[in-house]
Amino acid sequence: MEMSSKLLEKAVSEMAYLPGIGKRTALRLVLHLLRQPEGQTESLVEALQEFRTGIQQCRECHNISDAECCEICSSTKRDRTLVCVVEDIRDVMAIENTGHYRGLYHVLGGKISPMEGMGPHDLTIASLVAKVKQGDVRELIFALSATMEGDTTNFYIYRQLEGLPVTLSTIARGIPVGDELEFTDQVTLGRSIVQRIPFEGSLKG
Protein backbone atom coordinates (compact mmCIF):
# COMPACT_ATOMS: atom_id res chain seq x y z
CA MET A 1 0.00 0.00 0.00
CA GLU A 2 1.67 3.22 -1.24
CA MET A 3 1.53 6.12 1.24
CA SER A 4 2.58 9.69 0.89
CA SER A 5 3.89 9.96 4.45
CA LYS A 6 6.39 7.81 6.29
CA LEU A 7 4.78 8.81 9.59
CA LEU A 8 1.39 7.66 8.31
CA GLU A 9 2.90 4.43 7.04
CA LYS A 10 4.51 3.72 10.42
CA ALA A 11 1.28 4.45 12.31
CA VAL A 12 -0.69 2.16 9.98
CA SER A 13 1.89 -0.62 10.30
CA GLU A 14 1.74 -0.48 14.10
CA MET A 15 -2.07 -0.43 14.11
CA ALA A 16 -2.16 -3.41 11.73
CA TYR A 17 -0.35 -5.54 14.33
CA LEU A 18 -3.60 -5.67 16.30
CA PRO A 19 -5.60 -8.91 15.82
CA GLY A 20 -8.32 -8.68 13.22
CA ILE A 21 -6.99 -5.39 11.85
CA GLY A 22 -5.80 -5.37 8.26
CA LYS A 23 -3.93 -2.60 6.46
CA ARG A 24 -7.10 -0.95 5.13
CA THR A 25 -8.84 -0.96 8.50
CA ALA A 26 -5.64 0.31 10.15
CA LEU A 27 -5.47 3.17 7.66
CA ARG A 28 -9.11 4.07 8.34
CA LEU A 29 -8.51 4.11 12.10
CA VAL A 30 -5.32 6.17 11.85
CA LEU A 31 -6.99 8.74 9.58
CA HIS A 32 -9.93 8.89 12.01
CA LEU A 33 -7.52 9.67 14.86
CA LEU A 34 -5.89 12.33 12.72
CA ARG A 35 -9.23 14.08 12.31
CA GLN A 36 -9.92 14.12 16.06
CA PRO A 37 -8.80 16.90 18.41
CA GLU A 38 -5.18 16.40 19.45
CA GLY A 39 -6.19 16.06 23.10
CA GLN A 40 -8.36 13.04 22.36
CA THR A 41 -5.50 11.22 20.68
CA GLU A 42 -3.21 12.09 23.59
CA SER A 43 -5.80 10.70 26.03
CA LEU A 44 -5.85 7.43 24.09
CA VAL A 45 -2.07 7.19 24.11
CA GLU A 46 -1.95 7.98 27.83
CA ALA A 47 -4.62 5.36 28.63
CA LEU A 48 -2.71 2.69 26.71
CA GLN A 49 0.57 3.59 28.40
CA GLU A 50 -1.03 3.50 31.86
CA PHE A 51 -2.64 0.16 31.07
CA ARG A 52 0.62 -1.33 29.82
CA THR A 53 2.69 -0.20 32.80
CA GLY A 54 0.09 -0.35 35.58
CA ILE A 55 -1.78 -3.58 34.90
CA GLN A 56 -1.06 -6.48 37.25
CA GLN A 57 -1.89 -10.16 37.54
CA CYS A 58 -4.07 -11.06 40.50
CA ARG A 59 -2.06 -13.14 42.96
CA GLU A 60 -5.09 -15.34 43.67
CA CYS A 61 -6.74 -16.08 40.31
CA HIS A 62 -4.27 -14.70 37.73
CA ASN A 63 -6.88 -12.40 36.21
CA ILE A 64 -5.77 -8.93 35.18
CA SER A 65 -6.14 -6.38 37.94
CA ASP A 66 -5.37 -2.82 38.98
CA ALA A 67 -4.15 -4.09 42.35
CA GLU A 68 -2.33 -7.10 43.77
CA CYS A 69 -5.68 -8.80 44.35
CA CYS A 70 -8.54 -8.28 41.87
CA GLU A 71 -11.99 -6.99 42.81
CA ILE A 72 -13.57 -10.43 42.40
CA CYS A 73 -11.13 -12.22 44.71
CA SER A 74 -11.25 -9.44 47.30
CA SER A 75 -15.06 -9.28 47.36
CA THR A 76 -16.75 -10.53 50.54
CA LYS A 77 -19.90 -11.35 48.57
CA ARG A 78 -18.30 -14.19 46.60
CA ASP A 79 -18.58 -17.89 47.38
CA ARG A 80 -14.96 -18.77 48.11
CA THR A 81 -15.64 -22.51 48.08
CA LEU A 82 -16.55 -22.43 44.37
CA VAL A 83 -13.89 -21.86 41.69
CA CYS A 84 -14.48 -21.69 37.93
CA VAL A 85 -11.44 -22.70 35.85
CA VAL A 86 -11.11 -20.77 32.58
CA GLU A 87 -8.54 -20.32 29.83
CA ASP A 88 -8.14 -16.54 29.81
CA ILE A 89 -9.57 -13.25 31.01
CA ARG A 90 -12.10 -13.06 28.16
CA ASP A 91 -13.83 -16.10 29.64
CA VAL A 92 -14.06 -14.38 33.02
CA MET A 93 -15.72 -11.39 31.36
CA ALA A 94 -18.14 -13.61 29.43
CA ILE A 95 -19.24 -15.51 32.54
CA GLU A 96 -19.48 -12.36 34.62
CA ASN A 97 -21.75 -10.82 31.99
CA THR A 98 -24.28 -13.61 32.54
CA GLY A 99 -24.85 -12.47 36.11
CA HIS A 100 -25.45 -16.08 37.20
CA TYR A 101 -22.13 -16.92 38.84
CA ARG A 102 -21.05 -15.76 42.29
CA GLY A 103 -17.96 -17.87 42.92
CA LEU A 104 -14.28 -17.18 42.23
CA TYR A 105 -12.15 -17.89 39.15
CA HIS A 106 -8.82 -19.39 38.23
CA VAL A 107 -7.29 -18.25 34.93
CA LEU A 108 -5.00 -20.89 33.42
CA GLY A 109 -3.50 -18.62 30.78
CA GLY A 110 -4.35 -21.00 27.94
CA LYS A 111 -4.75 -24.74 27.49
CA ILE A 112 -2.42 -27.67 26.91
CA SER A 113 -1.54 -27.68 23.22
CA PRO A 114 1.65 -29.42 22.05
CA MET A 115 1.09 -28.01 18.55
CA GLU A 116 1.41 -24.48 19.96
CA GLY A 117 4.19 -25.41 22.38
CA MET A 118 1.94 -25.07 25.44
CA GLY A 119 2.53 -27.67 28.14
CA PRO A 120 1.14 -28.03 31.68
CA HIS A 121 4.06 -26.08 33.14
CA ASP A 122 3.25 -23.10 30.90
CA LEU A 123 -0.12 -22.76 32.62
CA THR A 124 -1.09 -21.90 36.20
CA ILE A 125 -2.12 -25.47 37.00
CA ALA A 126 0.38 -25.82 39.88
CA SER A 127 -1.11 -22.86 41.74
CA LEU A 128 -4.62 -24.25 41.15
CA VAL A 129 -3.64 -27.58 42.70
CA ALA A 130 -2.02 -25.75 45.62
CA LYS A 131 -5.21 -23.73 46.10
CA VAL A 132 -7.30 -26.91 46.29
CA LYS A 133 -4.85 -28.52 48.73
CA GLN A 134 -5.41 -25.62 51.13
CA GLY A 135 -8.86 -27.11 51.72
CA ASP A 136 -11.13 -24.09 51.20
CA VAL A 137 -12.31 -25.04 47.71
CA ARG A 138 -15.24 -27.47 47.64
CA GLU A 139 -16.00 -27.48 43.92
CA LEU A 140 -14.12 -26.74 40.69
CA ILE A 141 -16.09 -25.95 37.55
CA PHE A 142 -14.22 -26.63 34.31
CA ALA A 143 -15.24 -23.95 31.80
CA LEU A 144 -12.70 -24.60 29.05
CA SER A 145 -13.43 -24.67 25.33
CA ALA A 146 -15.04 -27.80 23.91
CA THR A 147 -11.95 -28.85 21.97
CA MET A 148 -9.44 -31.67 22.19
CA GLU A 149 -6.99 -29.28 23.86
CA GLY A 150 -9.62 -28.16 26.35
CA ASP A 151 -10.55 -31.75 27.20
CA THR A 152 -6.89 -32.69 27.53
CA THR A 153 -6.37 -29.83 29.98
CA ASN A 154 -9.45 -30.83 31.98
CA PHE A 155 -8.24 -34.42 32.20
CA TYR A 156 -4.71 -33.40 33.21
CA ILE A 157 -6.05 -31.25 36.05
CA TYR A 158 -8.39 -34.06 37.06
CA ARG A 159 -5.45 -36.43 37.38
CA GLN A 160 -3.53 -33.87 39.45
CA LEU A 161 -6.44 -33.57 41.86
CA GLU A 162 -7.14 -37.28 42.33
CA GLY A 163 -7.63 -38.15 45.98
CA LEU A 164 -8.30 -34.56 47.07
CA PRO A 165 -11.66 -33.71 48.68
CA VAL A 166 -13.03 -31.53 45.88
CA THR A 167 -16.01 -31.93 43.56
CA LEU A 168 -15.26 -31.53 39.84
CA SER A 169 -17.91 -30.44 37.37
CA THR A 170 -18.04 -29.07 33.84
CA ILE A 171 -20.33 -26.65 32.09
CA ALA A 172 -23.12 -28.29 30.10
CA ARG A 173 -22.52 -28.78 26.40
CA GLY A 174 -25.11 -29.37 23.74
CA ILE A 175 -26.86 -28.13 20.60
CA PRO A 176 -27.45 -24.36 20.79
CA VAL A 177 -31.14 -23.46 20.69
CA GLY A 178 -32.18 -22.65 17.14
CA ASP A 179 -29.31 -24.47 15.44
CA GLU A 180 -29.98 -27.03 12.71
CA LEU A 181 -28.66 -30.49 13.47
CA GLU A 182 -26.87 -30.78 10.13
CA PHE A 183 -24.86 -27.65 10.79
CA THR A 184 -23.75 -28.73 14.27
CA ASP A 185 -20.11 -29.75 14.62
CA GLN A 186 -19.44 -33.42 15.32
CA VAL A 187 -17.94 -32.92 18.76
CA THR A 188 -20.96 -31.00 20.03
CA LEU A 189 -23.42 -33.40 18.44
CA GLY A 190 -21.59 -36.44 19.85
CA ARG A 191 -21.57 -35.01 23.36
CA SER A 192 -25.26 -34.12 23.08
CA ILE A 193 -26.09 -37.74 22.33
CA VAL A 194 -23.86 -39.22 25.02
CA GLN A 195 -25.07 -36.72 27.64
CA ARG A 196 -28.72 -37.05 26.67
CA ILE A 197 -31.52 -36.52 29.20
CA PRO A 198 -34.95 -38.18 29.41
CA PHE A 199 -37.41 -36.63 27.00
CA GLU A 200 -39.77 -35.77 29.85
CA GLY A 201 -36.95 -33.82 31.46
CA SER A 202 -36.49 -31.70 28.33
CA LEU A 203 -40.11 -30.60 28.52
CA LYS A 204 -39.57 -29.06 31.93
CA GLY A 205 -37.09 -26.47 30.57
mmCIF file of C-alpha atoms in Angstrom:
data_model
loop_
_atom_site.group_PDB
_atom_site.id
_atom_site.type_symbol
_atom_site.label_atom_id
_atom_site.label_comp_id
_atom_site.label_asym_id
_atom_site.label_seq_id
_atom_site.Cartn_x
_atom_site.Cartn_y
_atom_site.Cartn_z
ATOM 1 C CA MET A 1 0.000 0.000 0.000
ATOM 2 C CA GLU A 2 1.666 3.217 -1.240
ATOM 3 C CA MET A 3 1.526 6.115 1.240
ATOM 4 C CA SER A 4 2.584 9.694 0.893
ATOM 5 C CA SER A 5 3.886 9.964 4.455
ATOM 6 C CA LYS A 6 6.389 7.808 6.287
ATOM 7 C CA LEU A 7 4.776 8.811 9.594
ATOM 8 C CA LEU A 8 1.387 7.665 8.310
ATOM 9 C CA GLU A 9 2.901 4.430 7.035
ATOM 10 C CA LYS A 10 4.507 3.722 10.421
ATOM 11 C CA ALA A 11 1.280 4.447 12.315
ATOM 12 C CA VAL A 12 -0.692 2.160 9.981
ATOM 13 C CA SER A 13 1.893 -0.619 10.296
ATOM 14 C CA GLU A 14 1.744 -0.482 14.098
ATOM 15 C CA MET A 15 -2.066 -0.430 14.111
ATOM 16 C CA ALA A 16 -2.155 -3.407 11.730
ATOM 17 C CA TYR A 17 -0.354 -5.543 14.328
ATOM 18 C CA LEU A 18 -3.603 -5.666 16.300
ATOM 19 C CA PRO A 19 -5.598 -8.906 15.823
ATOM 20 C CA GLY A 20 -8.319 -8.682 13.216
ATOM 21 C CA ILE A 21 -6.989 -5.391 11.850
ATOM 22 C CA GLY A 22 -5.803 -5.373 8.265
ATOM 23 C CA LYS A 23 -3.933 -2.599 6.457
ATOM 24 C CA ARG A 24 -7.095 -0.946 5.134
ATOM 25 C CA THR A 25 -8.835 -0.961 8.503
ATOM 26 C CA ALA A 26 -5.643 0.306 10.146
ATOM 27 C CA LEU A 27 -5.473 3.168 7.660
ATOM 28 C CA ARG A 28 -9.108 4.073 8.343
ATOM 29 C CA LEU A 29 -8.505 4.115 12.103
ATOM 30 C CA VAL A 30 -5.325 6.168 11.846
ATOM 31 C CA LEU A 31 -6.994 8.741 9.577
ATOM 32 C CA HIS A 32 -9.927 8.888 12.014
ATOM 33 C CA LEU A 33 -7.523 9.674 14.864
ATOM 34 C CA LEU A 34 -5.893 12.327 12.725
ATOM 35 C CA ARG A 35 -9.234 14.078 12.310
ATOM 36 C CA GLN A 36 -9.924 14.118 16.059
ATOM 37 C CA PRO A 37 -8.799 16.898 18.415
ATOM 38 C CA GLU A 38 -5.179 16.399 19.455
ATOM 39 C CA GLY A 39 -6.186 16.060 23.105
ATOM 40 C CA GLN A 40 -8.360 13.043 22.363
ATOM 41 C CA THR A 41 -5.497 11.218 20.682
ATOM 42 C CA GLU A 42 -3.212 12.086 23.588
ATOM 43 C CA SER A 43 -5.801 10.695 26.030
ATOM 44 C CA LEU A 44 -5.845 7.426 24.091
ATOM 45 C CA VAL A 45 -2.065 7.185 24.110
ATOM 46 C CA GLU A 46 -1.952 7.983 27.834
ATOM 47 C CA ALA A 47 -4.620 5.355 28.626
ATOM 48 C CA LEU A 48 -2.709 2.686 26.708
ATOM 49 C CA GLN A 49 0.573 3.591 28.404
ATOM 50 C CA GLU A 50 -1.032 3.498 31.861
ATOM 51 C CA PHE A 51 -2.639 0.162 31.072
ATOM 52 C CA ARG A 52 0.625 -1.333 29.821
ATOM 53 C CA THR A 53 2.693 -0.199 32.796
ATOM 54 C CA GLY A 54 0.094 -0.353 35.576
ATOM 55 C CA ILE A 55 -1.776 -3.585 34.903
ATOM 56 C CA GLN A 56 -1.061 -6.476 37.255
ATOM 57 C CA GLN A 57 -1.892 -10.157 37.541
ATOM 58 C CA CYS A 58 -4.067 -11.059 40.497
ATOM 59 C CA ARG A 59 -2.061 -13.143 42.958
ATOM 60 C CA GLU A 60 -5.094 -15.335 43.674
ATOM 61 C CA CYS A 61 -6.745 -16.078 40.313
ATOM 62 C CA HIS A 62 -4.266 -14.704 37.729
ATOM 63 C CA ASN A 63 -6.884 -12.401 36.214
ATOM 64 C CA ILE A 64 -5.766 -8.927 35.177
ATOM 65 C CA SER A 65 -6.135 -6.376 37.939
ATOM 66 C CA ASP A 66 -5.369 -2.825 38.976
ATOM 67 C CA ALA A 67 -4.146 -4.094 42.347
ATOM 68 C CA GLU A 68 -2.332 -7.098 43.765
ATOM 69 C CA CYS A 69 -5.682 -8.801 44.346
ATOM 70 C CA CYS A 70 -8.538 -8.278 41.868
ATOM 71 C CA GLU A 71 -11.990 -6.995 42.811
ATOM 72 C CA ILE A 72 -13.566 -10.433 42.398
ATOM 73 C CA CYS A 73 -11.135 -12.217 44.708
ATOM 74 C CA SER A 74 -11.251 -9.440 47.301
ATOM 75 C CA SER A 75 -15.062 -9.280 47.358
ATOM 76 C CA THR A 76 -16.746 -10.531 50.535
ATOM 77 C CA LYS A 77 -19.904 -11.350 48.569
ATOM 78 C CA ARG A 78 -18.295 -14.191 46.604
ATOM 79 C CA ASP A 79 -18.576 -17.891 47.384
ATOM 80 C CA ARG A 80 -14.959 -18.770 48.106
ATOM 81 C CA THR A 81 -15.643 -22.512 48.075
ATOM 82 C CA LEU A 82 -16.551 -22.431 44.369
ATOM 83 C CA VAL A 83 -13.890 -21.857 41.693
ATOM 84 C CA CYS A 84 -14.477 -21.686 37.933
ATOM 85 C CA VAL A 85 -11.443 -22.700 35.852
ATOM 86 C CA VAL A 86 -11.114 -20.767 32.579
ATOM 87 C CA GLU A 87 -8.539 -20.320 29.830
ATOM 88 C CA ASP A 88 -8.144 -16.542 29.808
ATOM 89 C CA ILE A 89 -9.572 -13.247 31.007
ATOM 90 C CA ARG A 90 -12.099 -13.058 28.165
ATOM 91 C CA ASP A 91 -13.831 -16.096 29.637
ATOM 92 C CA VAL A 92 -14.060 -14.376 33.019
ATOM 93 C CA MET A 93 -15.721 -11.392 31.362
ATOM 94 C CA ALA A 94 -18.138 -13.606 29.433
ATOM 95 C CA ILE A 95 -19.242 -15.514 32.540
ATOM 96 C CA GLU A 96 -19.484 -12.359 34.622
ATOM 97 C CA ASN A 97 -21.747 -10.817 31.993
ATOM 98 C CA THR A 98 -24.282 -13.608 32.536
ATOM 99 C CA GLY A 99 -24.845 -12.475 36.109
ATOM 100 C CA HIS A 100 -25.450 -16.081 37.202
ATOM 101 C CA TYR A 101 -22.126 -16.919 38.844
ATOM 102 C CA ARG A 102 -21.050 -15.760 42.288
ATOM 103 C CA GLY A 103 -17.962 -17.867 42.916
ATOM 104 C CA LEU A 104 -14.280 -17.184 42.228
ATOM 105 C CA TYR A 105 -12.146 -17.892 39.155
ATOM 106 C CA HIS A 106 -8.818 -19.394 38.225
ATOM 107 C CA VAL A 107 -7.294 -18.249 34.929
ATOM 108 C CA LEU A 108 -4.999 -20.888 33.425
ATOM 109 C CA GLY A 109 -3.504 -18.616 30.783
ATOM 110 C CA GLY A 110 -4.347 -20.999 27.940
ATOM 111 C CA LYS A 111 -4.745 -24.738 27.487
ATOM 112 C CA ILE A 112 -2.419 -27.674 26.915
ATOM 113 C CA SER A 113 -1.543 -27.681 23.218
ATOM 114 C CA PRO A 114 1.651 -29.419 22.046
ATOM 115 C CA MET A 115 1.093 -28.010 18.545
ATOM 116 C CA GLU A 116 1.405 -24.484 19.962
ATOM 117 C CA GLY A 117 4.187 -25.407 22.382
ATOM 118 C CA MET A 118 1.944 -25.072 25.442
ATOM 119 C CA GLY A 119 2.527 -27.667 28.139
ATOM 120 C CA PRO A 120 1.140 -28.030 31.681
ATOM 121 C CA HIS A 121 4.063 -26.080 33.136
ATOM 122 C CA ASP A 122 3.250 -23.101 30.902
ATOM 123 C CA LEU A 123 -0.121 -22.758 32.621
ATOM 124 C CA THR A 124 -1.094 -21.897 36.201
ATOM 125 C CA ILE A 125 -2.115 -25.473 37.004
ATOM 126 C CA ALA A 126 0.377 -25.815 39.878
ATOM 127 C CA SER A 127 -1.107 -22.859 41.741
ATOM 128 C CA LEU A 128 -4.623 -24.255 41.147
ATOM 129 C CA VAL A 129 -3.637 -27.584 42.703
ATOM 130 C CA ALA A 130 -2.024 -25.747 45.622
ATOM 131 C CA LYS A 131 -5.214 -23.730 46.101
ATOM 132 C CA VAL A 132 -7.302 -26.905 46.288
ATOM 133 C CA LYS A 133 -4.855 -28.517 48.728
ATOM 134 C CA GLN A 134 -5.409 -25.619 51.135
ATOM 135 C CA GLY A 135 -8.862 -27.106 51.721
ATOM 136 C CA ASP A 136 -11.128 -24.089 51.197
ATOM 137 C CA VAL A 137 -12.308 -25.039 47.707
ATOM 138 C CA ARG A 138 -15.241 -27.467 47.643
ATOM 139 C CA GLU A 139 -16.004 -27.478 43.917
ATOM 140 C CA LEU A 140 -14.117 -26.743 40.694
ATOM 141 C CA ILE A 141 -16.091 -25.952 37.555
ATOM 142 C CA PHE A 142 -14.222 -26.630 34.311
ATOM 143 C CA ALA A 143 -15.239 -23.953 31.799
ATOM 144 C CA LEU A 144 -12.697 -24.600 29.052
ATOM 145 C CA SER A 145 -13.432 -24.674 25.328
ATOM 146 C CA ALA A 146 -15.038 -27.803 23.911
ATOM 147 C CA THR A 147 -11.946 -28.855 21.972
ATOM 148 C CA MET A 148 -9.440 -31.668 22.187
ATOM 149 C CA GLU A 149 -6.989 -29.275 23.859
ATOM 150 C CA GLY A 150 -9.622 -28.163 26.351
ATOM 151 C CA ASP A 151 -10.554 -31.754 27.200
ATOM 152 C CA THR A 152 -6.891 -32.689 27.530
ATOM 153 C CA THR A 153 -6.367 -29.833 29.982
ATOM 154 C CA ASN A 154 -9.445 -30.825 31.978
ATOM 155 C CA PHE A 155 -8.237 -34.424 32.204
ATOM 156 C CA TYR A 156 -4.713 -33.396 33.208
ATOM 157 C CA ILE A 157 -6.050 -31.255 36.047
ATOM 158 C CA TYR A 158 -8.389 -34.060 37.059
ATOM 159 C CA ARG A 159 -5.446 -36.429 37.383
ATOM 160 C CA GLN A 160 -3.526 -33.870 39.448
ATOM 161 C CA LEU A 161 -6.440 -33.573 41.859
ATOM 162 C CA GLU A 162 -7.137 -37.276 42.326
ATOM 163 C CA GLY A 163 -7.627 -38.147 45.977
ATOM 164 C CA LEU A 164 -8.298 -34.564 47.068
ATOM 165 C CA PRO A 165 -11.661 -33.711 48.685
ATOM 166 C CA VAL A 166 -13.034 -31.526 45.878
ATOM 167 C CA THR A 167 -16.014 -31.931 43.559
ATOM 168 C CA LEU A 168 -15.256 -31.532 39.841
ATOM 169 C CA SER A 169 -17.910 -30.443 37.373
ATOM 170 C CA THR A 170 -18.038 -29.075 33.843
ATOM 171 C CA ILE A 171 -20.326 -26.651 32.085
ATOM 172 C CA ALA A 172 -23.118 -28.286 30.105
ATOM 173 C CA ARG A 173 -22.524 -28.781 26.401
ATOM 174 C CA GLY A 174 -25.114 -29.374 23.740
ATOM 175 C CA ILE A 175 -26.864 -28.134 20.601
ATOM 176 C CA PRO A 176 -27.453 -24.360 20.792
ATOM 177 C CA VAL A 177 -31.135 -23.464 20.691
ATOM 178 C CA GLY A 178 -32.184 -22.648 17.137
ATOM 179 C CA ASP A 179 -29.310 -24.471 15.443
ATOM 180 C CA GLU A 180 -29.980 -27.028 12.713
ATOM 181 C CA LEU A 181 -28.662 -30.494 13.466
ATOM 182 C CA GLU A 182 -26.865 -30.777 10.134
ATOM 183 C CA PHE A 183 -24.863 -27.647 10.787
ATOM 184 C CA THR A 184 -23.749 -28.731 14.275
ATOM 185 C CA ASP A 185 -20.113 -29.747 14.623
ATOM 186 C CA GLN A 186 -19.436 -33.421 15.315
ATOM 187 C CA VAL A 187 -17.942 -32.923 18.756
ATOM 188 C CA THR A 188 -20.959 -30.999 20.025
ATOM 189 C CA LEU A 189 -23.420 -33.404 18.444
ATOM 190 C CA GLY A 190 -21.594 -36.436 19.855
ATOM 191 C CA ARG A 191 -21.571 -35.015 23.365
ATOM 192 C CA SER A 192 -25.256 -34.117 23.077
ATOM 193 C CA ILE A 193 -26.090 -37.739 22.328
ATOM 194 C CA VAL A 194 -23.861 -39.218 25.024
ATOM 195 C CA GLN A 195 -25.070 -36.724 27.642
ATOM 196 C CA ARG A 196 -28.717 -37.049 26.667
ATOM 197 C CA ILE A 197 -31.522 -36.522 29.197
ATOM 198 C CA PRO A 198 -34.952 -38.181 29.412
ATOM 199 C CA PHE A 199 -37.413 -36.627 27.002
ATOM 200 C CA GLU A 200 -39.774 -35.770 29.847
ATOM 201 C CA GLY A 201 -36.954 -33.816 31.464
ATOM 202 C CA SER A 202 -36.485 -31.700 28.332
ATOM 203 C CA LEU A 203 -40.109 -30.597 28.520
ATOM 204 C CA LYS A 204 -39.571 -29.062 31.934
ATOM 205 C CA GLY A 205 -37.089 -26.474 30.569
#
